[in-house]
Amino acid sequence: MTTQDRVVLAFDTSTDELACAVARVGEGDGRRRVEVLASGDRPCRRQANVELVPTCLGLLDEAGLSMGDVDRVVVGRGPGSFTGVRIGIATAKGLGCGLDRPVAGASTLDAVAWRAWAAGVRGLVGVVGDAMRREVYPGLYGVDDEGPKRLFSVETVMKAPAAAAAWADRADGADIQLTGDGLRKYRGLFAEAGLAAVLPEDLWHPTGESLLLSAAADPALWEGDGHPALVLPVYTRLSDAEENELKRLGMAEPATVATTGVDDALAGRHLQLRPMGVNDVPQVALLEDAVFAGTEHTPWSEAMFSQELGAEGRTWWVAHDQGEVVGFAGAQMAGDDLEVLDVCVSPARRREGVGRRLLARVTYDGQMLGARTASLEVFEDNAAARALYGSVGFSEAGRRPDYYGSGHDALILTASLPLSIAASDDLPDPTAAVEPWPMADAGRTAEAAAAVEAAKPLVLSIESSCDETAMAVIDGTGEIVANVVATQIDFHARFGGVVPEIASRKHTEAVVGVFEEAMAQAGAHFGCKTLLASDLDCVGVTQGPGLVGALVVGIAFAKGLAAAAGVPLVGVNHLEGHLYANLFETPDLEPPFVASLVSGGHTMLVHVRDWGDYEVLGETIDDAVGEAFDKVAKALGLGYPGGPVISRLAEQGDPKAVAFPRAMLHSHDYRFSLSGLKTAVITHIEAENAAGRPIDLPDLAASFQAAVIDVQVAKALTAVEECDVDDFCVGGGVAANPALRAAYRERLGERGVRVTVPPMNACTDNAAMIALVALRDYRAGRLAPLSMDGDPNMSL
């Protein structure tokens, strides 16, 4: 192997085939030379997270190599199965972080074209990737002896008949040789369009070798430091969930948006963003008129905004506070450029960062749709707007004289995406503020090194079961030396609840940044710049329960990290983590005790007979407590998450104002039901609206909250008595509700029961609680195989 040779591990999981290979890549004959040492391509439908890491290790062993010999990781970025792509990329990010090695992403379509080239195919090659929903990812290539050359700029998605027609309409359409997994469904459709030349089926998928050939031919993949955070999936459209929510937002507004009275003290506390819906158009047009009245800008009309919402390649967002639109922005795709069409913020809400947040949202959507740049036009004399655009990376690229009237020029501004918006602004730039790669701690002192060694075993834990990307590091005593949580609330708030597809996407984007921050926090604790993967003794990760798409991202990253660092893996039950969170408040807590787990997804009473020995006494038969809070808040137009805003309102209200039912209070068991209570609240809202009376939000919130608390506390009292225990604990996000915490302490305290509630920051999902369980299992030798997958329905 020459000094220029690199050992490269490459894999792609975006199709039903697992493509994987290990190769030496070096310079030769003016181009990079690929020498495959071992390959393991095979069918792998829905098993990529199970088979990928073991396959990588097996191929390295077959090649007489180890993880430590890998110089670079190359991963397929898609387009393809959203979940499959994210499994591959999350694994690659974990490997890169564990090895401190560069990671590069390559196009799956390009890899399929290179497979055809490797088989001797020359001429026009059309790759037809399966995009589901009767759609395809089309990629047309000119293939000669040097390799495939793209005849398109960026990946896109099209209806299969439209793609077939577009290629058939070319003068050389009859010469196109088809390949790709989309032909399984659409071969006949393309044949009907006159495209009948189809390559053999064994060439329809990428291979590890073709992915390597594709990467070797792209100089950009070998430049820079190969930071894992910069590798993102290829998205050619909004997710199904986002498109469905856009349609839903246009159907009906919350029942009480126009009639609910809101205390002024809450104004400004619940500013949120959401995609613009048809119900927003009247407010948006009024705001446009008010902001641009008396200027040279001709305001958009309601009809113009309505037409925009139905047009392809558009993204429009509104910023709203308790249902009132206070700003909006919109943009359209033009090739690989995103043209920002309008940014408007109410004068009363300026200098609050609303415009920056709106810009971040529309340009983020543009990135997901393939935009590489953004452009806009701004009135030369609009100093405030020019300052905003300049602060996020826009610069002058041209001028349109007299565009806004005689003597009023428009400046053309352009920027590369992503915009230069700092992570501290809580905005969606997954590649902002990343540290140079690889991670290094060259200045570690002897004292710091000794402190790290003395603290062992060091456990890094990962939590990604829902909408928080969290990591923590604890030492051998259980002390937390790092704890980082990256929330996605602002992304899900626009939909009134967590959207699984978006949660999975955001975990993929955030995971490396969270890892870097956790390791830096831990390093500062020990007096050095950062911990390194080689300092770790174990990686723990939430295995379930939770959203499957979210779980697999955390697990894939954890397995890549553990395999690369050569440390054991532990899979942790998320619910058990919530039980262990009580140790942060009461370190001497020992079973037996009774615990209430109350969150957005779970409501249950548990008899903890011993650590690891749990009896679920009863749980909800329908909605969880947190889910009920969110649904009531949504019905009132209060946004998401519902728990905090309802809790704040309830502080001002009368809990006896409305007699809501206490469902299953006298059921003589430990089951719960929240669906009937939620329905009763919505019925009350509708009745008040029909009578023309404004809703007294504080009284309604206090009455609803009291109905929930009464049942929770009553059943907890019975459980404590029947189980004959002296300790009671609470876990889950709803444990942060002040009224619930106080009620448990008061009512159970009267019976002489010690009540433990985790600190507020340990109630919601976090990785520190996962780390405590992982440390216990690591010491007991209860380790997980690297074939571990997520278990969304994992029981306690």
PDB file of N, CA, C and O in Angstrom, residues 216-261:
ATOM      1  N   ALA A 216     -14.772   7.773  -5.547  1.00  0.00           N
ATOM      2  CA  ALA A 216     -13.414   7.999  -6.045  1.00  0.00           C
ATOM      3  C   ALA A 216     -13.390   8.997  -7.190  1.00  0.00           C
ATOM      4  O   ALA A 216     -12.397   9.711  -7.391  1.00  0.00           O
ATOM      5  N   ALA A 217     -14.487   9.089  -7.929  1.00  0.00           N
ATOM      6  CA  ALA A 217     -14.537   9.981  -9.087  1.00  0.00           C
ATOM      7  C   ALA A 217     -14.938  11.404  -8.730  1.00  0.00           C
ATOM      8  O   ALA A 217     -14.933  12.284  -9.597  1.00  0.00           O
ATOM      9  N   ASP A 218     -15.304  11.638  -7.482  1.00  0.00           N
ATOM     10  CA  ASP A 218     -15.781  12.961  -7.064  1.00  0.00           C
ATOM     11  C   ASP A 218     -14.714  13.628  -6.199  1.00  0.00           C
ATOM     12  O   ASP A 218     -14.594  13.309  -5.009  1.00  0.00           O
ATOM     13  N   PRO A 219     -13.939  14.558  -6.740  1.00  0.00           N
ATOM     14  CA  PRO A 219     -12.863  15.185  -5.953  1.00  0.00           C
ATOM     15  C   PRO A 219     -13.374  15.867  -4.690  1.00  0.00           C
ATOM     16  O   PRO A 219     -12.671  15.930  -3.688  1.00  0.00           O
ATOM     17  N   ALA A 220     -14.615  16.374  -4.728  1.00  0.00           N
ATOM     18  CA  ALA A 220     -15.142  17.113  -3.580  1.00  0.00           C
ATOM     19  C   ALA A 220     -15.238  16.235  -2.332  1.00  0.00           C
ATOM     20  O   ALA A 220     -15.147  16.731  -1.204  1.00  0.00           O
ATOM     21  N   LEU A 221     -15.410  14.938  -2.527  1.00  0.00           N
ATOM     22  CA  LEU A 221     -15.549  14.041  -1.370  1.00  0.00           C
ATOM     23  C   LEU A 221     -14.222  13.803  -0.663  1.00  0.00           C
ATOM     24  O   LEU A 221     -14.190  13.254   0.435  1.00  0.00           O
ATOM     25  N   TRP A 222     -13.128  14.199  -1.282  1.00  0.00           N
ATOM     26  CA  TRP A 222     -11.812  13.958  -0.688  1.00  0.00           C
ATOM     27  C   TRP A 222     -11.170  15.254  -0.219  1.00  0.00           C
ATOM     28  O   TRP A 222     -10.026  15.256   0.232  1.00  0.00           O
ATOM     29  N   GLU A 223     -11.936  16.345  -0.317  1.00  0.00           N
ATOM     30  CA  GLU A 223     -11.441  17.633   0.138  1.00  0.00           C
ATOM     31  C   GLU A 223     -12.006  17.947   1.513  1.00  0.00           C
ATOM     32  O   GLU A 223     -13.002  17.377   1.933  1.00  0.00           O
ATOM     33  N   GLY A 224     -11.392  18.904   2.229  1.00  0.00           N
ATOM     34  CA  GLY A 224     -11.876  19.282   3.543  1.00  0.00           C
ATOM     35  C   GLY A 224     -11.570  18.221   4.575  1.00  0.00           C
ATOM     36  O   GLY A 224     -10.856  17.245   4.330  1.00  0.00           O
ATOM     37  N   ASP A 225     -12.146  18.420   5.771  1.00  0.00           N
ATOM     38  CA  ASP A 225     -11.812  17.510   6.869  1.00  0.00           C
ATOM     39  C   ASP A 225     -12.775  16.341   7.002  1.00  0.00           C
ATOM     40  O   ASP A 225     -12.608  15.487   7.861  1.00  0.00           O
ATOM     41  N   GLY A 226     -13.806  16.289   6.161  1.00  0.00           N
ATOM     42  CA  GLY A 226     -14.724  15.153   6.211  1.00  0.00           C
ATOM     43  C   GLY A 226     -15.512  15.071   7.498  1.00  0.00           C
ATOM     44  O   GLY A 226     -15.733  13.983   8.030  1.00  0.00           O
ATOM     45  N   HIS A 227     -15.972  16.225   7.993  1.00  0.00           N
ATOM     46  CA  HIS A 227     -16.685  16.252   9.267  1.00  0.00           C
ATOM     47  C   HIS A 227     -17.980  15.446   9.162  1.00  0.00           C
ATOM     48  O   HIS A 227     -18.794  15.680   8.267  1.00  0.00           O
ATOM     49  N   PRO A 228     -18.211  14.502  10.072  1.00  0.00           N
ATOM     50  CA  PRO A 228     -19.432  13.679   9.985  1.00  0.00           C
ATOM     51  C   PRO A 228     -20.719  14.483  10.051  1.00  0.00           C
ATOM     52  O   PRO A 228     -21.737  14.066   9.494  1.00  0.00           O
ATOM     53  N   ALA A 229     -20.709  15.636  10.739  1.00  0.00           N
ATOM     54  CA  ALA A 229     -21.929  16.420  10.854  1.00  0.00           C
ATOM     55  C   ALA A 229     -22.409  16.952   9.515  1.00  0.00           C
ATOM     56  O   ALA A 229     -23.593  17.260   9.343  1.00  0.00           O
ATOM     57  N   LEU A 230     -21.505  17.068   8.563  1.00  0.00           N
ATOM     58  CA  LEU A 230     -21.854  17.670   7.282  1.00  0.00           C
ATOM     59  C   LEU A 230     -22.485  16.690   6.305  1.00  0.00           C
ATOM     60  O   LEU A 230     -22.928  17.084   5.223  1.00  0.00           O
ATOM     61  N   VAL A 231     -22.540  15.413   6.663  1.00  0.00           N
ATOM     62  CA  VAL A 231     -23.139  14.403   5.778  1.00  0.00           C
ATOM     63  C   VAL A 231     -24.620  14.288   6.114  1.00  0.00           C
ATOM     64  O   VAL A 231     -24.985  13.858   7.205  1.00  0.00           O
ATOM     65  N   LEU A 232     -25.464  14.675   5.175  1.00  0.00           N
ATOM     66  CA  LEU A 232     -26.908  14.660   5.380  1.00  0.00           C
ATOM     67  C   LEU A 232     -27.585  13.885   4.253  1.00  0.00           C
ATOM     68  O   LEU A 232     -27.066  13.817   3.139  1.00  0.00           O
ATOM     69  N   PRO A 233     -28.750  13.305   4.526  1.00  0.00           N
ATOM     70  CA  PRO A 233     -29.471  12.592   3.469  1.00  0.00           C
ATOM     71  C   PRO A 233     -29.861  13.502   2.323  1.00  0.00           C
ATOM     72  O   PRO A 233     -30.000  14.714   2.483  1.00  0.00           O
ATOM     73  N   VAL A 234     -30.047  12.910   1.146  1.00  0.00           N
ATOM     74  CA  VAL A 234     -30.604  13.627   0.010  1.00  0.00           C
ATOM     75  C   VAL A 234     -32.123  13.566   0.132  1.00  0.00           C
ATOM     76  O   VAL A 234     -32.717  12.496   0.069  1.00  0.00           O
ATOM     77  N   TYR A 235     -32.746  14.716   0.360  1.00  0.00           N
ATOM     78  CA  TYR A 235     -34.207  14.800   0.390  1.00  0.00           C
ATOM     79  C   TYR A 235     -34.668  15.518  -0.873  1.00  0.00           C
ATOM     80  O   TYR A 235     -34.171  16.589  -1.202  1.00  0.00           O
ATOM     81  N   THR A 236     -35.625  14.941  -1.557  1.00  0.00           N
ATOM     82  CA  THR A 236     -36.117  15.544  -2.791  1.00  0.00           C
ATOM     83  C   THR A 236     -37.514  16.130  -2.627  1.00  0.00           C
ATOM     84  O   THR A 236     -38.069  16.682  -3.568  1.00  0.00           O
ATOM     85  N   ARG A 237     -38.085  15.991  -1.428  1.00  0.00           N
ATOM     86  CA  ARG A 237     -39.417  16.525  -1.182  1.00  0.00           C
ATOM     87  C   ARG A 237     -39.620  16.600   0.318  1.00  0.00           C
ATOM     88  O   ARG A 237     -38.842  16.048   1.105  1.00  0.00           O
ATOM     89  N   LEU A 238     -40.671  17.287   0.726  1.00  0.00           N
ATOM     90  CA  LEU A 238     -41.065  17.242   2.121  1.00  0.00           C
ATOM     91  C   LEU A 238     -41.525  15.823   2.446  1.00  0.00           C
ATOM     92  O   LEU A 238     -41.938  15.058   1.572  1.00  0.00           O
ATOM     93  N   SER A 239     -41.462  15.471   3.701  1.00  0.00           N
ATOM     94  CA  SER A 239     -41.900  14.137   4.100  1.00  0.00           C
ATOM     95  C   SER A 239     -43.404  13.996   3.920  1.00  0.00           C
ATOM     96  O   SER A 239     -44.138  14.976   3.809  1.00  0.00           O
ATOM     97  N   ASP A 240     -43.880  12.754   3.891  1.00  0.00           N
ATOM     98  CA  ASP A 240     -45.316  12.501   3.804  1.00  0.00           C
ATOM     99  C   ASP A 240     -46.052  13.219   4.927  1.00  0.00           C
ATOM    100  O   ASP A 240     -47.118  13.799   4.723  1.00  0.00           O
ATOM    101  N   ALA A 241     -45.476  13.167   6.124  1.00  0.00           N
ATOM    102  CA  ALA A 241     -46.133  13.778   7.278  1.00  0.00           C
ATOM    103  C   ALA A 241     -46.296  15.282   7.076  1.00  0.00           C
ATOM    104  O   ALA A 241     -47.344  15.847   7.366  1.00  0.00           O
ATOM    105  N   GLU A 242     -45.246  15.939   6.567  1.00  0.00           N
ATOM    106  CA  GLU A 242     -45.327  17.387   6.363  1.00  0.00           C
ATOM    107  C   GLU A 242     -46.362  17.727   5.294  1.00  0.00           C
ATOM    108  O   GLU A 242     -47.137  18.679   5.451  1.00  0.00           O
ATOM    109  N   GLU A 243     -46.387  16.973   4.219  1.00  0.00           N
ATOM    110  CA  GLU A 243     -47.349  17.265   3.164  1.00  0.00           C
ATOM    111  C   GLU A 243     -48.779  17.026   3.648  1.00  0.00           C
ATOM    112  O   GLU A 243     -49.690  17.803   3.341  1.00  0.00           O
ATOM    113  N   ASN A 244     -48.978  15.959   4.425  1.00  0.00           N
ATOM    114  CA  ASN A 244     -50.310  15.703   4.967  1.00  0.00           C
ATOM    115  C   ASN A 244     -50.730  16.789   5.938  1.00  0.00           C
ATOM    116  O   ASN A 244     -51.894  17.198   5.976  1.00  0.00           O
ATOM    117  N   GLU A 245     -49.785  17.263   6.754  1.00  0.00           N
ATOM    118  CA  GLU A 245     -50.109  18.319   7.700  1.00  0.00           C
ATOM    119  C   GLU A 245     -50.414  19.629   6.977  1.00  0.00           C
ATOM    120  O   GLU A 245     -51.265  20.402   7.413  1.00  0.00           O
ATOM    121  N   LEU A 246     -49.717  19.885   5.879  1.00  0.00           N
ATOM    122  CA  LEU A 246     -50.021  21.086   5.106  1.00  0.00           C
ATOM    123  C   LEU A 246     -51.467  21.050   4.609  1.00  0.00           C
ATOM    124  O   LEU A 246     -52.179  22.052   4.667  1.00  0.00           O
ATOM    125  N   LYS A 247     -51.902  19.883   4.144  1.00  0.00           N
ATOM    126  CA  LYS A 247     -53.282  19.749   3.687  1.00  0.00           C
ATOM    127  C   LYS A 247     -54.248  19.916   4.853  1.00  0.00           C
ATOM    128  O   LYS A 247     -55.274  20.582   4.743  1.00  0.00           O
ATOM    129  N   ARG A 248     -53.901  19.310   5.990  1.00  0.00           N
ATOM    130  CA  ARG A 248     -54.794  19.386   7.144  1.00  0.00           C
ATOM    131  C   ARG A 248     -54.937  20.818   7.643  1.00  0.00           C
ATOM    132  O   ARG A 248     -56.023  21.252   8.019  1.00  0.00           O
ATOM    133  N   LEU A 249     -53.840  21.568   7.636  1.00  0.00           N
ATOM    134  CA  LEU A 249     -53.892  22.954   8.099  1.00  0.00           C
ATOM    135  C   LEU A 249     -54.828  23.790   7.243  1.00  0.00           C
ATOM    136  O   LEU A 249     -55.365  24.796   7.716  1.00  0.00           O
ATOM    137  N   GLY A 250     -55.046  23.375   6.026  1.00  0.00           N
ATOM    138  CA  GLY A 250     -55.946  24.129   5.164  1.00  0.00           C
ATOM    139  C   GLY A 250     -57.404  23.766   5.329  1.00  0.00           C
ATOM    140  O   GLY A 250     -58.265  24.391   4.727  1.00  0.00           O
ATOM    141  N   MET A 251     -57.719  22.781   6.164  1.00  0.00           N
ATOM    142  CA  MET A 251     -59.098  22.310   6.278  1.00  0.00           C
ATOM    143  C   MET A 251     -59.906  23.080   7.313  1.00  0.00           C
ATOM    144  O   MET A 251     -61.039  23.464   7.081  1.00  0.00           O
ATOM    145  N   ALA A 252     -59.342  23.281   8.475  1.00  0.00           N
ATOM    146  CA  ALA A 252     -60.114  23.932   9.536  1.00  0.00           C
ATOM    147  C   ALA A 252     -59.192  24.475  10.592  1.00  0.00           C
ATOM    148  O   ALA A 252     -58.190  23.858  10.931  1.00  0.00           O
ATOM    149  N   GLU A 253     -59.537  25.619  11.135  1.00  0.00           N
ATOM    150  CA  GLU A 253     -58.750  26.179  12.217  1.00  0.00           C
ATOM    151  C   GLU A 253     -59.265  25.636  13.547  1.00  0.00           C
ATOM    152  O   GLU A 253     -60.383  25.129  13.630  1.00  0.00           O
ATOM    153  N   PRO A 254     -58.477  25.704  14.633  1.00  0.00           N
ATOM    154  CA  PRO A 254     -58.978  25.290  15.939  1.00  0.00           C
ATOM    155  C   PRO A 254     -60.276  26.012  16.279  1.00  0.00           C
ATOM    156  O   PRO A 254     -60.462  27.189  15.933  1.00  0.00           O
ATOM    157  N   ALA A 255     -61.168  25.325  16.953  1.00  0.00           N
ATOM    158  CA  ALA A 255     -62.530  25.821  17.159  1.00  0.00           C
ATOM    159  C   ALA A 255     -62.597  27.178  17.838  1.00  0.00           C
ATOM    160  O   ALA A 255     -63.537  27.935  17.630  1.00  0.00           O
ATOM    161  N   THR A 256     -61.621  27.512  18.664  1.00  0.00           N
ATOM    162  CA  THR A 256     -61.757  28.709  19.474  1.00  0.00           C
ATOM    163  C   THR A 256     -60.739  29.786  19.165  1.00  0.00           C
ATOM    164  O   THR A 256     -60.576  30.710  19.946  1.00  0.00           O
ATOM    165  N   VAL A 257     -60.056  29.685  18.034  1.00  0.00           N
ATOM    166  CA  VAL A 257     -59.050  30.702  17.736  1.00  0.00           C
ATOM    167  C   VAL A 257     -59.652  32.102  17.768  1.00  0.00           C
ATOM    168  O   VAL A 257     -59.061  33.047  18.275  1.00  0.00           O
ATOM    169  N   ALA A 258     -60.857  32.251  17.228  1.00  0.00           N
ATOM    170  CA  ALA A 258     -61.451  33.578  17.135  1.00  0.00           C
ATOM    171  C   ALA A 258     -62.200  33.994  18.400  1.00  0.00           C
ATOM    172  O   ALA A 258     -62.484  35.171  18.583  1.00  0.00           O
ATOM    173  N   THR A 259     -62.538  33.044  19.264  1.00  0.00           N
ATOM    174  CA  THR A 259     -63.406  33.386  20.389  1.00  0.00           C
ATOM    175  C   THR A 259     -62.770  33.208  21.748  1.00  0.00           C
ATOM    176  O   THR A 259     -63.367  33.556  22.755  1.00  0.00           O
ATOM    177  N   THR A 260     -61.557  32.658  21.795  1.00  0.00           N
ATOM    178  CA  THR A 260     -60.920  32.429  23.089  1.00  0.00           C
ATOM    179  C   THR A 260     -60.313  33.711  23.627  1.00  0.00           C
ATOM    180  O   THR A 260     -59.574  34.387  22.923  1.00  0.00           O
ATOM    181  N   GLY A 261     -60.586  34.024  24.858  1.00  0.00           N
ATOM    182  CA  GLY A 261     -59.952  35.164  25.500  1.00  0.00           C
ATOM    183  C   GLY A 261     -58.647  34.727  26.128  1.00  0.00           C
ATOM    184  O   GLY A 261     -58.610  33.737  26.846  1.00  0.00           O
TER     185      GLY A 261
END
